[in-house]
PDB file of C-alpha atoms and ligand atoms in Angstrom:
ATOM      1  CA  MET D   4      24.100  24.555  15.201  1.00  0.00           C
ATOM      2  CA  GLY D   5      23.846  23.920  19.063  1.00  0.00           C
ATOM      3  CA  ARG D   6      21.513  25.959  21.285  1.00  0.00           C
ATOM      4  CA  ARG D   7      24.516  27.690  23.228  1.00  0.00           C
ATOM      5  CA  ILE D   8      26.087  28.884  20.338  1.00  0.00           C
ATOM      6  CA  VAL D   9      23.079  30.775  18.892  1.00  0.00           C
ATOM      7  CA  VAL D  10      22.462  32.178  22.514  1.00  0.00           C
ATOM      8  CA  GLY D  11      26.155  33.358  22.395  1.00  0.00           C
ATOM      9  CA  MET D  12      25.451  34.946  19.070  1.00  0.00           C
ATOM     10  CA  LEU D  13      22.450  36.594  20.444  1.00  0.00           C
ATOM     11  CA  GLY D  14      24.295  38.759  22.513  1.00  0.00           C
ATOM     12  CA  VAL D  15      26.351  39.950  19.954  1.00  0.00           C
ATOM     13  CA  GLY D  16      23.301  40.223  17.552  1.00  0.00           C
ATOM     14  CA  ALA D  17      21.813  42.591  20.583  1.00  0.00           C
ATOM     15  CA  ALA D  18      24.452  44.806  20.579  1.00  0.00           C
ATOM     16  CA  GLY D  19      24.334  45.156  16.768  1.00  0.00           C
ATOM     17  CA  ILE D  20      20.507  46.337  17.082  1.00  0.00           C
ATOM     18  CA  LEU D  21      21.896  49.300  18.579  1.00  0.00           C
ATOM     19  CA  VAL D  22      24.267  50.533  15.731  1.00  0.00           C
ATOM     20  CA  GLY D  23      21.477  49.957  12.748  1.00  0.00           C
ATOM     21  CA  ASP D  24      19.408  47.873  10.614  1.00  0.00           C
ATOM     22  CA  ARG D  25      22.263  45.952   8.840  1.00  0.00           C
ATOM     23  CA  ALA D  26      23.167  44.266  12.093  1.00  0.00           C
ATOM     24  CA  GLN D  27      19.701  43.711  13.168  1.00  0.00           C
ATOM     25  CA  SER D  28      18.974  41.768   9.768  1.00  0.00           C
ATOM     26  CA  PHE D  29      22.042  40.029  10.409  1.00  0.00           C
ATOM     27  CA  LEU D  30      20.636  38.923  13.429  1.00  0.00           C
ATOM     28  CA  GLU D  31      17.217  37.883  12.035  1.00  0.00           C
ATOM     29  CA  LYS D  32      19.477  35.532   9.603  1.00  0.00           C
ATOM     30  CA  LEU D  33      21.107  34.060  12.254  1.00  0.00           C
ATOM     31  CA  LEU D  34      17.863  33.285  14.157  1.00  0.00           C
ATOM     32  CA  ARG D  35      15.692  32.364  11.046  1.00  0.00           C
ATOM     33  CA  PRO D  36      17.713  28.537  10.626  1.00  0.00           C
ATOM     34  CA  LEU D  37      16.927  28.116  14.449  1.00  0.00           C
ATOM     35  CA  SER D  38      13.142  29.088  14.048  1.00  0.00           C
ATOM     36  CA  GLU D  39      12.325  26.981  11.214  1.00  0.00           C
ATOM     37  CA  ASN D  40      13.936  23.986  12.042  1.00  0.00           C
ATOM     38  CA  ASP D  41      12.711  23.635  15.389  1.00  0.00           C
ATOM     39  CA  PRO D  42       9.415  21.204  15.424  1.00  0.00           C
ATOM     40  CA  THR D  43       8.410  21.774  18.604  1.00  0.00           C
ATOM     41  CA  GLY D  44       7.611  25.352  17.775  1.00  0.00           C
ATOM     42  CA  LEU D  45       9.190  26.850  20.959  1.00  0.00           C
ATOM     43  CA  THR D  46      11.287  29.304  18.947  1.00  0.00           C
ATOM     44  CA  SER D  47       8.207  30.672  17.093  1.00  0.00           C
ATOM     45  CA  PHE D  48       8.014  33.969  18.895  1.00  0.00           C
ATOM     46  CA  VAL D  49       8.242  35.093  15.075  1.00  0.00           C
ATOM     47  CA  PRO D  50       4.510  35.558  13.893  1.00  0.00           C
ATOM     48  CA  THR D  51       4.075  33.326  10.797  1.00  0.00           C
ATOM     49  CA  ALA D  52       0.274  33.107  10.492  1.00  0.00           C
ATOM     50  CA  GLY D  53      -0.588  32.278   6.912  1.00  0.00           C
ATOM     51  CA  ARG D  54       2.952  31.566   5.800  1.00  0.00           C
ATOM     52  CA  PHE D  55       4.819  28.354   5.815  1.00  0.00           C
ATOM     53  CA  ARG D  56       7.742  27.775   7.959  1.00  0.00           C
ATOM     54  CA  ILE D  57      10.259  25.371   6.703  1.00  0.00           C
ATOM     55  CA  TYR D  58      11.013  22.174   8.371  1.00  0.00           C
ATOM     56  CA  THR D  59      13.871  19.619   7.873  1.00  0.00           C
ATOM     57  CA  VAL D  60      15.143  17.321  10.454  1.00  0.00           C
ATOM     58  CA  VAL D  61      18.497  17.237   8.463  1.00  0.00           C
ATOM     59  CA  GLY D  62      21.564  19.575   8.192  1.00  0.00           C
ATOM     60  CA  PHE D  63      21.451  19.809   4.618  1.00  0.00           C
ATOM     61  CA  ASP D  64      19.508  20.400   1.558  1.00  0.00           C
ATOM     62  CA  PRO D  65      18.197  17.071   0.068  1.00  0.00           C
ATOM     63  CA  VAL D  66      18.432  17.645  -3.831  1.00  0.00           C
ATOM     64  CA  LYS D  67      17.372  15.796  -6.903  1.00  0.00           C
ATOM     65  CA  THR D  68      17.047  17.285 -10.234  1.00  0.00           C
ATOM     66  CA  ASP D  69      13.787  16.667 -12.331  1.00  0.00           C
ATOM     67  CA  ALA D  70      15.556  14.143 -14.813  1.00  0.00           C
ATOM     68  CA  GLU D  71      17.018  11.845 -12.083  1.00  0.00           C
ATOM     69  CA  TYR D  72      14.082  11.751  -9.712  1.00  0.00           C
ATOM     70  CA  ARG D  73      12.253   8.870  -9.244  1.00  0.00           C
ATOM     71  CA  LEU D  74       9.214   7.218  -7.284  1.00  0.00           C
ATOM     72  CA  LYS D  75       9.625   3.873  -6.046  1.00  0.00           C
ATOM     73  CA  VAL D  76       6.601   1.944  -5.179  1.00  0.00           C
ATOM     74  CA  ASP D  77       7.375  -1.427  -3.860  1.00  0.00           C
ATOM     75  CA  GLY D  78       6.981  -4.071  -1.091  1.00  0.00           C
ATOM     76  CA  LEU D  79       3.895  -6.151  -1.010  1.00  0.00           C
ATOM     77  CA  VAL D  80       2.919  -5.027  -5.038  1.00  0.00           C
ATOM     78  CA  ASP D  81       2.400  -7.220  -8.161  1.00  0.00           C
ATOM     79  CA  THR D  82       4.357  -4.869 -10.059  1.00  0.00           C
ATOM     80  CA  PRO D  83       7.207  -2.568  -8.294  1.00  0.00           C
ATOM     81  CA  LEU D  84       7.035   0.839 -10.003  1.00  0.00           C
ATOM     82  CA  GLU D  85       9.641   3.577 -10.603  1.00  0.00           C
ATOM     83  CA  LEU D  86       7.976   6.546 -11.898  1.00  0.00           C
ATOM     84  CA  THR D  87       9.438   9.534 -13.482  1.00  0.00           C
ATOM     85  CA  LEU D  88       8.368  13.316 -12.903  1.00  0.00           C
ATOM     86  CA  ASP D  89       6.691  12.925 -16.402  1.00  0.00           C
ATOM     87  CA  ASP D  90       4.754  10.192 -15.295  1.00  0.00           C
ATOM     88  CA  LEU D  91       3.722  11.597 -12.331  1.00  0.00           C
ATOM     89  CA  ARG D  92       2.959  14.974 -13.914  1.00  0.00           C
ATOM     90  CA  SER D  93       1.278  13.841 -17.139  1.00  0.00           C
ATOM     91  CA  ARG D  94       0.649   9.893 -17.826  1.00  0.00           C
ATOM     92  CA  LEU D  95      -1.159   9.101 -14.439  1.00  0.00           C
ATOM     93  CA  PRO D  96      -4.311  10.650 -13.313  1.00  0.00           C
ATOM     94  CA  GLN D  97      -3.952  14.320 -11.924  1.00  0.00           C
ATOM     95  CA  THR D  98      -6.013  15.482  -8.847  1.00  0.00           C
ATOM     96  CA  THR D  99      -6.047  18.993  -7.657  1.00  0.00           C
ATOM     97  CA  LEU D 100      -7.293  20.213  -4.308  1.00  0.00           C
ATOM     98  CA  LYS D 101      -7.388  23.427  -2.572  1.00  0.00           C
ATOM     99  CA  LYS D 102      -7.327  22.693   1.323  1.00  0.00           C
ATOM    100  CA  ASP D 103      -5.190  23.819   4.301  1.00  0.00           C
ATOM    101  CA  PHE D 104      -1.750  23.056   5.657  1.00  0.00           C
ATOM    102  CA  GLN D 105      -1.884  22.668   9.317  1.00  0.00           C
ATOM    103  CA  CYS D 106       1.374  21.917  11.596  1.00  0.00           C
ATOM    104  CA  VAL D 107       0.764  20.431  14.963  1.00  0.00           C
ATOM    105  CA  THR D 108       2.580  23.492  16.573  1.00  0.00           C
ATOM    106  CA  GLY D 109      -0.210  25.909  15.392  1.00  0.00           C
ATOM    107  CA  TRP D 110       0.447  27.562  12.288  1.00  0.00           C
ATOM    108  CA  ARG D 111      -1.925  26.997   9.159  1.00  0.00           C
ATOM    109  CA  VAL D 112      -1.614  28.236   5.739  1.00  0.00           C
ATOM    110  CA  PRO D 113      -5.357  28.609   4.076  1.00  0.00           C
ATOM    111  CA  ASP D 114      -6.505  27.283   0.894  1.00  0.00           C
ATOM    112  CA  VAL D 115      -3.468  25.955  -0.605  1.00  0.00           C
ATOM    113  CA  ASP D 116      -3.198  24.621  -4.361  1.00  0.00           C
ATOM    114  CA  TRP D 117      -2.062  21.159  -4.468  1.00  0.00           C
ATOM    115  CA  LYS D 118      -1.780  18.827  -7.628  1.00  0.00           C
ATOM    116  CA  GLY D 119      -0.491  15.662  -7.739  1.00  0.00           C
ATOM    117  CA  VAL D 120      -1.314  11.697  -8.211  1.00  0.00           C
ATOM    118  CA  LEU D 121      -3.617  10.176  -5.386  1.00  0.00           C
ATOM    119  CA  LEU D 122      -1.765   7.431  -3.712  1.00  0.00           C
ATOM    120  CA  ARG D 123      -4.855   5.265  -4.512  1.00  0.00           C
ATOM    121  CA  ASP D 124      -4.202   5.570  -7.910  1.00  0.00           C
ATOM    122  CA  LEU D 125      -0.284   4.887  -7.468  1.00  0.00           C
ATOM    123  CA  LEU D 126      -1.404   1.762  -5.653  1.00  0.00           C
ATOM    124  CA  ASP D 127      -3.787   0.619  -8.241  1.00  0.00           C
ATOM    125  CA  GLU D 128      -1.161   1.084 -10.806  1.00  0.00           C
ATOM    126  CA  ALA D 129       1.228  -1.090  -8.724  1.00  0.00           C
ATOM    127  CA  GLY D 130      -1.498  -3.752  -7.357  1.00  0.00           C
ATOM    128  CA  VAL D 131      -1.477  -3.966  -4.033  1.00  0.00           C
ATOM    129  CA  LYS D 132      -1.095  -7.596  -2.573  1.00  0.00           C
ATOM    130  CA  ASP D 133      -3.522  -9.909  -0.171  1.00  0.00           C
ATOM    131  CA  GLY D 134      -2.395  -9.491   3.378  1.00  0.00           C
ATOM    132  CA  ALA D 135      -0.747  -5.741   3.242  1.00  0.00           C
ATOM    133  CA  THR D 136      -2.026  -2.973   5.635  1.00  0.00           C
ATOM    134  CA  HIS D 137       0.290  -0.111   6.096  1.00  0.00           C
ATOM    135  CA  LEU D 138       2.654   1.924   3.904  1.00  0.00           C
ATOM    136  CA  ARG D 139       6.130   2.843   4.895  1.00  0.00           C
ATOM    137  CA  ILE D 140       7.181   5.988   3.348  1.00  0.00           C
ATOM    138  CA  HIS D 141      10.746   7.212   2.758  1.00  0.00           C
ATOM    139  CA  SER D 142      12.385  10.644   2.051  1.00  0.00           C
ATOM    140  CA  PHE D 143      15.620  10.773   0.359  1.00  0.00           C
ATOM    141  CA  ASP D 144      16.910  13.159   2.847  1.00  0.00           C
ATOM    142  CA  GLY D 145      17.789   9.642   4.430  1.00  0.00           C
ATOM    143  CA  ALA D 146      16.256  10.369   7.489  1.00  0.00           C
ATOM    144  CA  TYR D 147      12.566  11.074   7.749  1.00  0.00           C
ATOM    145  CA  THR D 148       9.943   8.431   7.254  1.00  0.00           C
ATOM    146  CA  GLU D 149       6.149   8.119   7.806  1.00  0.00           C
ATOM    147  CA  SER D 150       3.253   5.764   8.261  1.00  0.00           C
ATOM    148  CA  LEU D 151      -0.075   5.600   6.542  1.00  0.00           C
ATOM    149  CA  THR D 152      -2.611   2.571   6.989  1.00  0.00           C
ATOM    150  CA  LEU D 153      -3.921   1.563   3.469  1.00  0.00           C
ATOM    151  CA  GLU D 154      -7.370   2.609   4.435  1.00  0.00           C
ATOM    152  CA  GLN D 155      -5.905   6.281   5.098  1.00  0.00           C
ATOM    153  CA  ALA D 156      -3.816   6.379   1.825  1.00  0.00           C
ATOM    154  CA  ARG D 157      -6.884   5.353  -0.264  1.00  0.00           C
ATOM    155  CA  ARG D 158      -8.607   8.659   0.741  1.00  0.00           C
ATOM    156  CA  ASP D 159      -9.251  11.076  -1.958  1.00  0.00           C
ATOM    157  CA  ASP D 160      -7.552  13.953   0.014  1.00  0.00           C
ATOM    158  CA  VAL D 161      -3.942  11.863  -0.177  1.00  0.00           C
ATOM    159  CA  MET D 162      -1.481  12.352  -2.691  1.00  0.00           C
ATOM    160  CA  ALA D 163       2.290  12.470  -4.191  1.00  0.00           C
ATOM    161  CA  ALA D 164       1.961  16.084  -5.276  1.00  0.00           C
ATOM    162  CA  HIS D 165       4.098  17.756  -7.531  1.00  0.00           C
ATOM    163  CA  TYR D 166       2.510  21.170  -7.676  1.00  0.00           C
ATOM    164  CA  MET D 167       1.853  23.383  -4.329  1.00  0.00           C
ATOM    165  CA  ILE D 168       0.884  26.888  -3.724  1.00  0.00           C
ATOM    166  CA  ASP D 169       1.704  28.391  -7.698  1.00  0.00           C
ATOM    167  CA  GLY D 170       3.949  26.214  -9.241  1.00  0.00           C
ATOM    168  CA  PRO D 171       6.383  23.068  -9.103  1.00  0.00           C
ATOM    169  CA  VAL D 172       6.876  22.059  -5.551  1.00  0.00           C
ATOM    170  CA  THR D 173      10.175  23.823  -4.646  1.00  0.00           C
ATOM    171  CA  GLN D 174      13.157  22.355  -3.237  1.00  0.00           C
ATOM    172  CA  GLU D 175      12.800  23.383   0.173  1.00  0.00           C
ATOM    173  CA  HIS D 176       9.072  22.284   0.345  1.00  0.00           C
ATOM    174  CA  GLY D 177      10.227  18.971  -0.605  1.00  0.00           C
ATOM    175  CA  GLY D 178      10.051  18.724  -4.155  1.00  0.00           C
ATOM    176  CA  PRO D 179      10.142  17.788  -7.004  1.00  0.00           C
ATOM    177  CA  VAL D 180       7.422  15.403  -5.109  1.00  0.00           C
ATOM    178  CA  ARG D 181       6.185  15.279  -1.663  1.00  0.00           C
ATOM    179  CA  LEU D 182       3.257  13.884   0.082  1.00  0.00           C
ATOM    180  CA  TYR D 183       0.314  15.787   0.965  1.00  0.00           C
ATOM    181  CA  VAL D 184      -1.993  14.325   3.484  1.00  0.00           C
ATOM    182  CA  ALA D 185      -5.001  16.896   3.644  1.00  0.00           C
ATOM    183  CA  PRO D 186      -6.511  15.681   6.938  1.00  0.00           C
ATOM    184  CA  MET D 187      -3.681  15.113   9.030  1.00  0.00           C
ATOM    185  CA  TYR D 188      -1.185  17.454  10.760  1.00  0.00           C
ATOM    186  CA  GLY D 189       1.826  18.381   8.407  1.00  0.00           C
ATOM    187  CA  TYR D 190       4.281  16.171   9.699  1.00  0.00           C
ATOM    188  CA  LYS D 191       2.379  13.499   8.200  1.00  0.00           C
ATOM    189  CA  SER D 192       3.074  15.461   4.591  1.00  0.00           C
ATOM    190  CA  LEU D 193       7.083  13.701   4.070  1.00  0.00           C
ATOM    191  CA  LYS D 194       8.987  16.006   1.871  1.00  0.00           C
ATOM    192  CA  TRP D 195      11.163  14.934  -0.575  1.00  0.00           C
ATOM    193  CA  LEU D 196       9.458  12.019  -1.607  1.00  0.00           C
ATOM    194  CA  ASP D 197      11.637   8.930  -2.541  1.00  0.00           C
ATOM    195  CA  ARG D 198       9.655   5.198  -2.034  1.00  0.00           C
ATOM    196  CA  ILE D 199       6.384   4.146  -0.864  1.00  0.00           C
ATOM    197  CA  GLU D 200       6.845   0.727   0.571  1.00  0.00           C
ATOM    198  CA  VAL D 201       3.929  -1.494   0.955  1.00  0.00           C
ATOM    199  CA  VAL D 202       4.089  -3.588   4.297  1.00  0.00           C
ATOM    200  CA  ASP D 203       1.875  -5.681   6.510  1.00  0.00           C
ATOM    201  CA  GLU D 204       2.358  -4.021   9.827  1.00  0.00           C
ATOM    202  CA  LEU D 205       2.638  -0.299  11.366  1.00  0.00           C
ATOM    203  CA  THR D 206       6.287   0.971  11.575  1.00  0.00           C
ATOM    204  CA  PRO D 207       5.830   4.548  13.375  1.00  0.00           C
ATOM    205  CA  GLY D 208       7.411   7.344  11.453  1.00  0.00           C
ATOM    206  CA  TYR D 209      10.168  10.003  12.691  1.00  0.00           C
ATOM    207  CA  TRP D 210       7.830  12.267  14.762  1.00  0.00           C
ATOM    208  CA  GLU D 211       5.840   9.388  15.601  1.00  0.00           C
ATOM    209  CA  VAL D 212       8.574   7.378  17.355  1.00  0.00           C
ATOM    210  CA  ARG D 213       9.140  10.728  19.381  1.00  0.00           C
ATOM    211  CA  GLY D 214       5.910  11.037  20.846  1.00  0.00           C
ATOM    212  CA  TYR D 215       3.468  12.568  18.280  1.00  0.00           C
ATOM    213  CA  ASP D 216       0.159  10.534  17.249  1.00  0.00           C
ATOM    214  CA  VAL D 217       0.351   7.998  14.234  1.00  0.00           C
ATOM    215  CA  ASP D 218      -2.974   8.922  13.299  1.00  0.00           C
ATOM    216  CA  ALA D 219      -2.527  12.639  13.198  1.00  0.00           C
ATOM    217  CA  TRP D 220      -6.216  13.775  12.346  1.00  0.00           C
ATOM    218  CA  VAL D 221      -6.325  17.835  12.445  1.00  0.00           C
ATOM    219  CA  GLY D 222      -8.191  18.848  15.819  1.00  0.00           C
ATOM    220  CA  ASP D 223      -8.787  15.465  16.738  1.00  0.00           C
ATOM    221  CA  SER D 224      -5.307  13.794  17.754  1.00  0.00           C
ATOM    222  CA  ASN D 225      -2.049  15.025  20.028  1.00  0.00           C
ATOM    223  CA  GLY D 226      -4.065  15.763  22.785  1.00  0.00           C
ATOM    224  CA  ARG D 227      -6.767  18.071  21.070  1.00  0.00           C
ATOM    225  CA  VAL D 228     -10.442  16.752  20.988  1.00  0.00           C
ATOM    226  CA  GLY D 229     -12.511  17.876  18.389  1.00  0.00           C
ATOM    227  CA  ASP D 230     -11.675  21.703  18.716  1.00  0.00           C
ATOM    228  CA  ASP D 231      -9.859  24.070  16.718  1.00  0.00           C
ATOM    229  CA  PRO D 232      -6.307  23.517  16.958  1.00  0.00           C
ATOM    230  CA  THR D 233      -5.053  27.175  16.568  1.00  0.00           C
TER     231      THR D 233
HETATM  232  N1  MTE Q 306      11.650  14.800   4.842  1.00  0.00           N
HETATM  233  C1  MTE Q 306      11.011  15.801   6.034  1.00  0.00           C
HETATM  234  N2  MTE Q 306       9.634  15.969   5.533  1.00  0.00           N
HETATM  235  C2  MTE Q 306       9.006  16.625   6.426  1.00  0.00           C
HETATM  236  C3  MTE Q 306       9.443  17.442   7.507  1.00  0.00           C
HETATM  237  C4  MTE Q 306      10.800  16.924   7.840  1.00  0.00           C
HETATM  238  O1  MTE Q 306      11.521  17.775   8.788  1.00  0.00           O
HETATM  239  N3  MTE Q 306      11.697  16.156   6.889  1.00  0.00           N
HETATM  240  N4  MTE Q 306       8.596  17.955   8.330  1.00  0.00           N
HETATM  241  C5  MTE Q 306       7.039  17.589   8.466  1.00  0.00           C
HETATM  242  C6  MTE Q 306       6.613  19.180   9.388  1.00  0.00           C
HETATM  243  S1  MTE Q 306       6.479  18.619  10.948  1.00  0.00           S
HETATM  244  C7  MTE Q 306       5.908  19.988   9.002  1.00  0.00           C
HETATM  245  S2  MTE Q 306       4.539  21.009   9.754  1.00  0.00           S
HETATM  246  C8  MTE Q 306       5.873  19.864   6.914  1.00  0.00           C
HETATM  247  C9  MTE Q 306       6.141  21.074   6.967  1.00  0.00           C
HETATM  248  O2  MTE Q 306       6.227  21.349   5.391  1.00  0.00           O
HETATM  249  P1  MTE Q 306       7.209  22.679   4.923  1.00  0.00           P
HETATM  250  O3  MTE Q 306       8.603  22.567   5.095  1.00  0.00           O
HETATM  251  O4  MTE Q 306       7.316  22.849   3.261  1.00  0.00           O
HETATM  252  O5  MTE Q 306       6.450  24.154   5.266  1.00  0.00           O
HETATM  253  O6  MTE Q 306       6.835  19.114   6.617  1.00  0.00           O
HETATM  254  C10 MTE Q 306       6.928  17.715   7.256  1.00  0.00           C
HETATM  255  N5  MTE Q 306       7.327  16.910   5.982  1.00  0.00           N
HETATM  256 MO1   MO Q 307       4.832  20.346  11.719  1.00  0.00          MO
END
C-alpha cells in the first residue's frame, strides 16, 4: 500500500474518530500494517516497548506446514542436509536461551525464551569444507537474505530456533524455523529460514545492501559505540 493512499485514508479515519470507537479501531487497523512493515521505525509513534513488532519485506504471508518444512544446509559442505522439523526438534542437540531481542530501530523485548539447534551443531553435522568463510542465509519468503562469518555462526548464542516466547515459532514470527542471532540487532535474525549456504565470500544481506552494518553487534554498530542503543 502506497504512503499516499494511507495518508488519504488517514483523513477518513480522523473524521471517524469523532463518531465513535468503531471508526477509531478501523483507523488503527489501517495504520497497523504500515507501522509494522516499516523497518526504518519512522512510523513508530505507537509505543511498543516490551512487545515484538512484526516485520516483513514481502506483501504476503510466507507459509510452510510443519510436514512440508525442510531446512537445507549446503554449499561448501561434505554432506548437504535436508532437515525435517522432527530432526530439528528432537534428533539434533537442543539448546535453550533466555535473551533479549533488540531491533536496530530501538524497540527491545527482554528475556525472551528461545529453543533450537545451534548453527555450530548444524555445521558440524554437515561438515564444513576447507576454505569456507561465510554463510549466505535464505528465507522462503524469496526476498530476505542474511550473512554471518563462520566464526559468528559458531557462537553459542546463534541458533536455528523452532521455539520462541512460549511455544513453536508462529508464522508471523518466521515459523516454523527462524534464525536467532542473540548478540546482534534483529535484522540478522532472518525469519522463515529456508537454506543455509556455506560459502567462501561475504554476500551482504537484505538490509546490509541498504546501508545497515554487516556486523550488527547490539550497542556497537550502526553508528552506536558501546552505549545502550535504546
Ligand atoms: N524474512 C525476514 N526476516 C526478517 C525480517 C524481514 O522483514 N523478513 N525483518 C528483520 C527485522 S529488521 C527484525 S527487527 C526482526 C523482527 O522479528 P519479528 O517480526 O518476529 O518481530 O525480523 C528480522 N528478520
Ligand atoms: Mo529490525
